GROMACS .gro file of C-alpha atoms in nm:
model
  271
    1MET     CA    1   0.000   0.000   0.000
    2PRO     CA    2   0.155   0.338  -0.099
    3PHE     CA    3   0.221   0.601   0.165
    4PRO     CA    4  -0.052   0.872   0.163
    5GLN     CA    5   0.212   1.147   0.121
    6ILE     CA    6   0.070   1.387   0.377
    7ASP     CA    7   0.276   1.706   0.405
    8PRO     CA    8   0.442   1.716   0.753
    9VAL     CA    9   0.368   2.090   0.755
   10ALA     CA   10   0.000   2.139   0.838
   11PHE     CA   11  -0.002   2.508   0.739
   12SER     CA   12   0.222   2.811   0.729
   13LEU     CA   13   0.181   3.158   0.876
   14GLY     CA   14   0.425   3.369   0.680
   15PRO     CA   15   0.773   3.235   0.757
   16ILE     CA   16   0.643   3.013   1.038
   17ALA     CA   17   0.567   2.652   0.943
   18VAL     CA   18   0.326   2.470   1.175
   19HIS     CA   19   0.398   2.097   1.173
   20TRP     CA   20   0.152   1.816   1.240
   21TYR     CA   21   0.398   1.692   1.504
   22GLY     CA   22   0.355   2.011   1.706
   23LEU     CA   23  -0.022   2.011   1.657
   24ALA     CA   24  -0.031   1.652   1.786
   25TYR     CA   25   0.121   1.765   2.115
   26VAL     CA   26  -0.125   2.053   2.141
   27ALA     CA   27  -0.423   1.826   2.063
   28GLY     CA   28  -0.312   1.562   2.311
   29ILE     CA   29  -0.259   1.809   2.594
   30LEU     CA   30  -0.586   1.996   2.528
   31CYS     CA   31  -0.799   1.678   2.502
   32GLY     CA   32  -0.636   1.540   2.814
   33TRP     CA   33  -0.696   1.866   2.999
   34LEU     CA   34  -1.065   1.877   2.907
   35TYR     CA   35  -1.114   1.512   3.005
   36ALA     CA   36  -0.925   1.566   3.332
   37ARG     CA   37  -1.153   1.859   3.420
   38ARG     CA   38  -1.452   1.628   3.375
   39LEU     CA   39  -1.296   1.365   3.600
   40ALA     CA   40  -1.201   1.619   3.867
   41ALA     CA   41  -1.553   1.762   3.870
   42ASN     CA   42  -1.710   1.421   3.950
   43ASP     CA   43  -1.678   1.390   4.329
   44SER     CA   44  -1.834   1.043   4.329
   45LEU     CA   45  -1.520   0.899   4.164
   46TRP     CA   46  -1.285   1.001   4.444
   47PRO     CA   47  -1.204   0.891   4.800
   48HIS     CA   48  -1.449   1.026   5.059
   49GLU     CA   49  -1.674   1.146   4.773
   50ARG     CA   50  -1.464   1.457   4.723
   51SER     CA   51  -1.217   1.537   4.448
   52PRO     CA   52  -0.879   1.658   4.578
   53ILE     CA   53  -0.813   1.832   4.246
   54THR     CA   54  -0.994   2.143   4.122
   55ALA     CA   55  -1.037   2.283   3.775
   56ALA     CA   56  -0.806   2.569   3.875
   57HIS     CA   57  -0.537   2.315   3.969
   58LEU     CA   58  -0.563   2.155   3.627
   59ASP     CA   59  -0.547   2.491   3.451
   60ASP     CA   60  -0.222   2.573   3.631
   61PHE     CA   61  -0.081   2.225   3.584
   62LEU     CA   62  -0.123   2.248   3.207
   63VAL     CA   63   0.191   2.460   3.175
   64TRP     CA   64   0.389   2.240   3.415
   65VAL     CA   65   0.313   1.917   3.233
   66ALA     CA   66   0.370   2.069   2.887
   67VAL     CA   67   0.720   2.179   2.990
   68GLY     CA   68   0.790   1.843   3.156
   69ILE     CA   69   0.679   1.643   2.852
   70VAL     CA   70   0.871   1.848   2.595
   71LEU     CA   71   1.195   1.881   2.792
   72GLY     CA   72   1.186   1.526   2.922
   73GLY     CA   73   1.085   1.381   2.587
   74ARG     CA   74   1.362   1.554   2.398
   75LEU     CA   75   1.628   1.493   2.662
   76GLY     CA   76   1.527   1.128   2.681
   77TYR     CA   77   1.557   1.087   2.306
   78VAL     CA   78   1.901   1.246   2.303
   79LEU     CA   79   2.029   1.030   2.590
   80PHE     CA   80   1.870   0.699   2.492
   81TYR     CA   81   1.873   0.710   2.113
   82ASP     CA   82   2.082   0.989   1.960
   83LEU     CA   83   2.367   1.077   2.196
   84ALA     CA   84   2.647   1.013   1.945
   85ALA     CA   85   2.495   1.239   1.676
   86VAL     CA   86   2.418   1.517   1.925
   87SER     CA   87   2.772   1.499   2.061
   88GLU     CA   88   2.899   1.578   1.711
   89ASN     CA   89   2.636   1.847   1.646
   90PRO     CA   90   2.488   1.988   1.973
   91VAL     CA   91   2.240   2.207   1.780
   92ARG     CA   92   2.065   1.884   1.676
   93ALA     CA   93   1.934   1.854   2.034
   94LEU     CA   94   1.712   2.159   1.974
   95GLU     CA   95   1.561   2.040   1.645
   96ILE     CA   96   1.234   1.912   1.792
   97TRP     CA   97   1.049   1.992   1.467
   98ASN     CA   98   1.241   1.712   1.298
   99GLY     CA   99   1.095   1.452   1.535
  100GLY     CA  100   1.287   1.262   1.798
  101MET     CA  101   1.088   1.259   2.120
  102SER     CA  102   1.115   0.973   2.367
  103PHE     CA  103   0.801   0.864   2.549
  104HIS     CA  104   1.009   0.730   2.835
  105GLY     CA  105   1.185   1.065   2.872
  106GLY     CA  106   0.856   1.253   2.851
  107PHE     CA  107   0.715   1.014   3.112
  108LEU     CA  108   0.996   1.100   3.355
  109GLY     CA  109   0.959   1.472   3.285
  110ALA     CA  110   0.583   1.461   3.343
  111THR     CA  111   0.634   1.256   3.662
  112LEU     CA  112   0.867   1.518   3.808
  113ALA     CA  113   0.619   1.792   3.714
  114MET     CA  114   0.339   1.602   3.893
  115VAL     CA  115   0.544   1.549   4.208
  116PHE     CA  116   0.653   1.912   4.238
  117PHE     CA  117   0.308   2.049   4.151
  118SER     CA  118   0.128   1.817   4.395
  119ARG     CA  119   0.355   1.908   4.685
  120ARG     CA  120   0.325   2.277   4.609
  121ASN     CA  121  -0.056   2.263   4.605
  122GLY     CA  122  -0.125   2.008   4.880
  123ILE     CA  123  -0.264   1.743   4.644
  124PRO     CA  124  -0.211   1.372   4.724
  125VAL     CA  125   0.064   1.267   4.484
  126LEU     CA  126  -0.095   0.933   4.392
  127SER     CA  127  -0.429   1.098   4.310
  128MET     CA  128  -0.245   1.342   4.084
  129PHE     CA  129  -0.070   1.050   3.917
  130ASP     CA  130  -0.405   0.876   3.869
  131ILE     CA  131  -0.588   1.159   3.695
  132VAL     CA  132  -0.294   1.233   3.465
  133SER     CA  133  -0.251   0.862   3.384
  134ALA     CA  134  -0.618   0.839   3.286
  135VAL     CA  135  -0.578   1.108   3.019
  136VAL     CA  136  -0.227   1.041   2.882
  137PRO     CA  137  -0.356   0.803   2.608
  138PHE     CA  138  -0.492   1.107   2.423
  139GLY     CA  139  -0.139   1.236   2.378
  140LEU     CA  140  -0.007   0.894   2.283
  141PHE     CA  141  -0.274   0.855   2.015
  142PHE     CA  142  -0.213   1.191   1.849
  143GLY     CA  143   0.164   1.155   1.880
  144ARG     CA  144   0.168   0.820   1.699
  145ILE     CA  145  -0.058   0.955   1.425
  146ALA     CA  146   0.193   1.239   1.380
  147ASN     CA  147   0.474   0.981   1.357
  148PHE     CA  148   0.283   0.814   1.074
  149ILE     CA  149   0.228   1.144   0.890
  150ASN     CA  150   0.599   1.221   0.923
  151GLY     CA  151   0.682   0.878   0.780
  152GLU     CA  152   0.907   0.802   1.080
  153LEU     CA  153   0.942   0.515   1.327
  154TRP     CA  154   0.806   0.273   1.069
  155GLY     CA  155   0.783  -0.101   1.115
  156ARG     CA  156   0.975  -0.403   0.998
  157LEU     CA  157   0.947  -0.553   0.652
  158SER     CA  158   0.610  -0.719   0.594
  159ASP     CA  159   0.382  -0.854   0.323
  160VAL     CA  160   0.054  -0.812   0.512
  161PRO     CA  161  -0.221  -0.648   0.299
  162TRP     CA  162  -0.206  -0.325   0.499
  163ALA     CA  163   0.174  -0.289   0.484
  164VAL     CA  164   0.294   0.056   0.373
  165VAL     CA  165   0.583   0.166   0.153
  166PHE     CA  166   0.724   0.461   0.347
  167PRO     CA  167   0.919   0.724   0.151
  168THR     CA  168   1.214   0.700   0.392
  169GLY     CA  169   1.198   0.323   0.435
  170GLY     CA  170   1.327   0.213   0.100
  171PRO     CA  171   1.124   0.038  -0.173
  172PHE     CA  172   0.990  -0.217   0.075
  173SER     CA  173   0.650  -0.261   0.236
  174ARG     CA  174   0.654  -0.235   0.613
  175HIS     CA  175   0.425  -0.268   0.913
  176PRO     CA  176   0.259   0.068   0.991
  177SER     CA  177   0.371   0.020   1.352
  178GLN     CA  178   0.285   0.381   1.438
  179LEU     CA  179  -0.083   0.296   1.382
  180TYR     CA  180  -0.051  -0.020   1.591
  181GLU     CA  181   0.079   0.195   1.876
  182ALA     CA  182  -0.194   0.455   1.826
  183ALA     CA  183  -0.454   0.178   1.857
  184LEU     CA  184  -0.300   0.004   2.160
  185GLU     CA  185  -0.139   0.286   2.359
  186GLY     CA  186  -0.405   0.536   2.263
  187ILE     CA  187  -0.752   0.397   2.201
  188LEU     CA  188  -0.741   0.062   2.384
  189LEU     CA  189  -0.555   0.190   2.689
  190LEU     CA  190  -0.788   0.491   2.715
  191LEU     CA  191  -1.092   0.260   2.716
  192VAL     CA  192  -0.940   0.024   2.973
  193LEU     CA  193  -0.855   0.308   3.208
  194ALA     CA  194  -1.200   0.464   3.162
  195ALA     CA  195  -1.357   0.131   3.256
  196LEU     CA  196  -1.147   0.124   3.573
  197VAL     CA  197  -1.232   0.485   3.661
  198PHE     CA  198  -1.606   0.479   3.592
  199GLY     CA  199  -1.687   0.110   3.629
  200MET     CA  200  -1.468   0.011   3.922
  201LYS     CA  201  -1.429   0.356   4.084
  202ALA     CA  202  -1.055   0.295   4.083
  203PHE     CA  203  -0.972   0.655   4.183
  204LYS     CA  204  -1.093   0.557   4.531
  205ARG     CA  205  -0.779   0.341   4.554
  206PRO     CA  206  -0.505   0.598   4.484
  207GLY     CA  207  -0.228   0.455   4.271
  208PHE     CA  208  -0.424   0.178   4.101
  209VAL     CA  209  -0.502   0.369   3.780
  210SER     CA  210  -0.140   0.487   3.766
  211GLY     CA  211  -0.020   0.128   3.795
  212ALA     CA  212  -0.264   0.011   3.529
  213PHE     CA  213  -0.147   0.281   3.289
  214VAL     CA  214   0.224   0.219   3.342
  215CYS     CA  215   0.183  -0.157   3.309
  216GLY     CA  216  -0.054  -0.126   3.011
  217TYR     CA  217   0.178   0.107   2.824
  218GLY     CA  218   0.478  -0.112   2.891
  219LEU     CA  219   0.304  -0.425   2.763
  220SER     CA  220   0.169  -0.244   2.455
  221ARG     CA  221   0.509  -0.101   2.369
  222ILE     CA  222   0.690  -0.434   2.414
  223PHE     CA  223   0.434  -0.604   2.187
  224VAL     CA  224   0.462  -0.342   1.911
  225GLU     CA  225   0.843  -0.349   1.927
  226PHE     CA  226   0.825  -0.691   1.761
  227PHE     CA  227   0.678  -0.516   1.454
  228ARG     CA  228   0.869  -0.188   1.473
  229GLU     CA  229   1.206  -0.136   1.306
  230PRO     CA  230   1.468  -0.059   1.574
  231ASP     CA  231   1.643   0.278   1.559
  232ALA     CA  232   1.915   0.261   1.294
  233GLN     CA  233   2.184   0.404   1.524
  234LEU     CA  234   2.115   0.134   1.785
  235GLY     CA  235   1.977  -0.171   1.605
  236TYR     CA  236   1.901  -0.477   1.817
  237LEU     CA  237   2.068  -0.474   2.156
  238ALA     CA  238   2.082  -0.853   2.195
  239PHE     CA  239   1.948  -1.189   2.072
  240GLY     CA  240   1.852  -1.044   1.734
  241TRP     CA  241   1.522  -0.908   1.873
  242LEU     CA  242   1.579  -0.707   2.195
  243THR     CA  243   1.535  -0.333   2.135
  244MET     CA  244   1.588  -0.022   2.346
  245GLY     CA  245   1.211   0.030   2.355
  246MET     CA  246   1.165  -0.315   2.510
  247LEU     CA  247   1.443  -0.258   2.759
  248LEU     CA  248   1.298   0.074   2.875
  249SER     CA  249   0.943  -0.063   2.892
  250LEU     CA  250   1.012  -0.375   3.097
  251PRO     CA  251   1.070  -0.181   3.424
  252MET     CA  252   0.741  -0.001   3.357
  253VAL     CA  253   0.555  -0.332   3.355
  254VAL     CA  254   0.715  -0.433   3.684
  255LEU     CA  255   0.649  -0.091   3.841
  256GLY     CA  256   0.287  -0.093   3.725
  257LEU     CA  257   0.219  -0.440   3.864
  258TRP     CA  258   0.382  -0.340   4.193
  259LEU     CA  259   0.166  -0.027   4.220
  260MET     CA  260  -0.156  -0.217   4.155
  261LEU     CA  261  -0.064  -0.494   4.402
  262ARG     CA  262   0.041  -0.242   4.665
  263THR     CA  263  -0.287  -0.055   4.629
  264ARG     CA  264  -0.496  -0.371   4.658
  265LEU     CA  265  -0.305  -0.490   4.965
  266ARG     CA  266  -0.347  -0.152   5.132
  267ALA     CA  267  -0.721  -0.152   5.054
  268ALA     CA  268  -0.752  -0.503   5.201
  269ALA     CA  269  -0.565  -0.395   5.515
  270ASP     CA  270  -0.794  -0.093   5.560
  271ALA     CA  271  -1.112  -0.298   5.509
   0.00000   0.00000   0.00000
């Protein structure tokens, strides 16, 4: 299947080119913010029937998390995937418009933003983690769609009917792994977390939704890595199949399972 040849530049305003990649970040943050306001306004979802997070908190946090995601995402990409090239050309570290954002780095940056913001505003840290975790799949979905439009992070060689010939991937058909990630990390994970929040009232057990998100993302990423072409500068780390994405995601699975188990044990002890 031929690549749809979508221009990476969505539109231009004079000399300023607005890229789909940047719009994806804006869309993800805005959708997440609107959804988070709805969750925070529903007192019945929270411990003691009262939300510890207000709409004003979320409005202020929007700037904090945007900075954490962008700085952490770019720094993570440079450290984990592109350190050699950046060492030769330091200006490359600033070229965010050319792609190159690490989810794992953005995850760490957002986590630090949540911790500092929660402590500053007297919000239980785990509850802050939970509400942010519930909305992160919006950003993951739009980000992976932008990866597809940019024709980057494509998959391994494949002859499946929906395989795509990417303009930067040679004359070969490949898995559209960006769309696999958009479906799993974005749509499916969003629905699973929503079921926990609204169906199981999981916010009443602070930390459980966070654990489910971290574990769910890690499992989704590890699965898709089997279809995604590893970064050219790294290749396979071992065994002819282990990638950096797998290596960075495995601790997330362990951490997520630990958080969910810890929350359930604490709830059982309090019962």
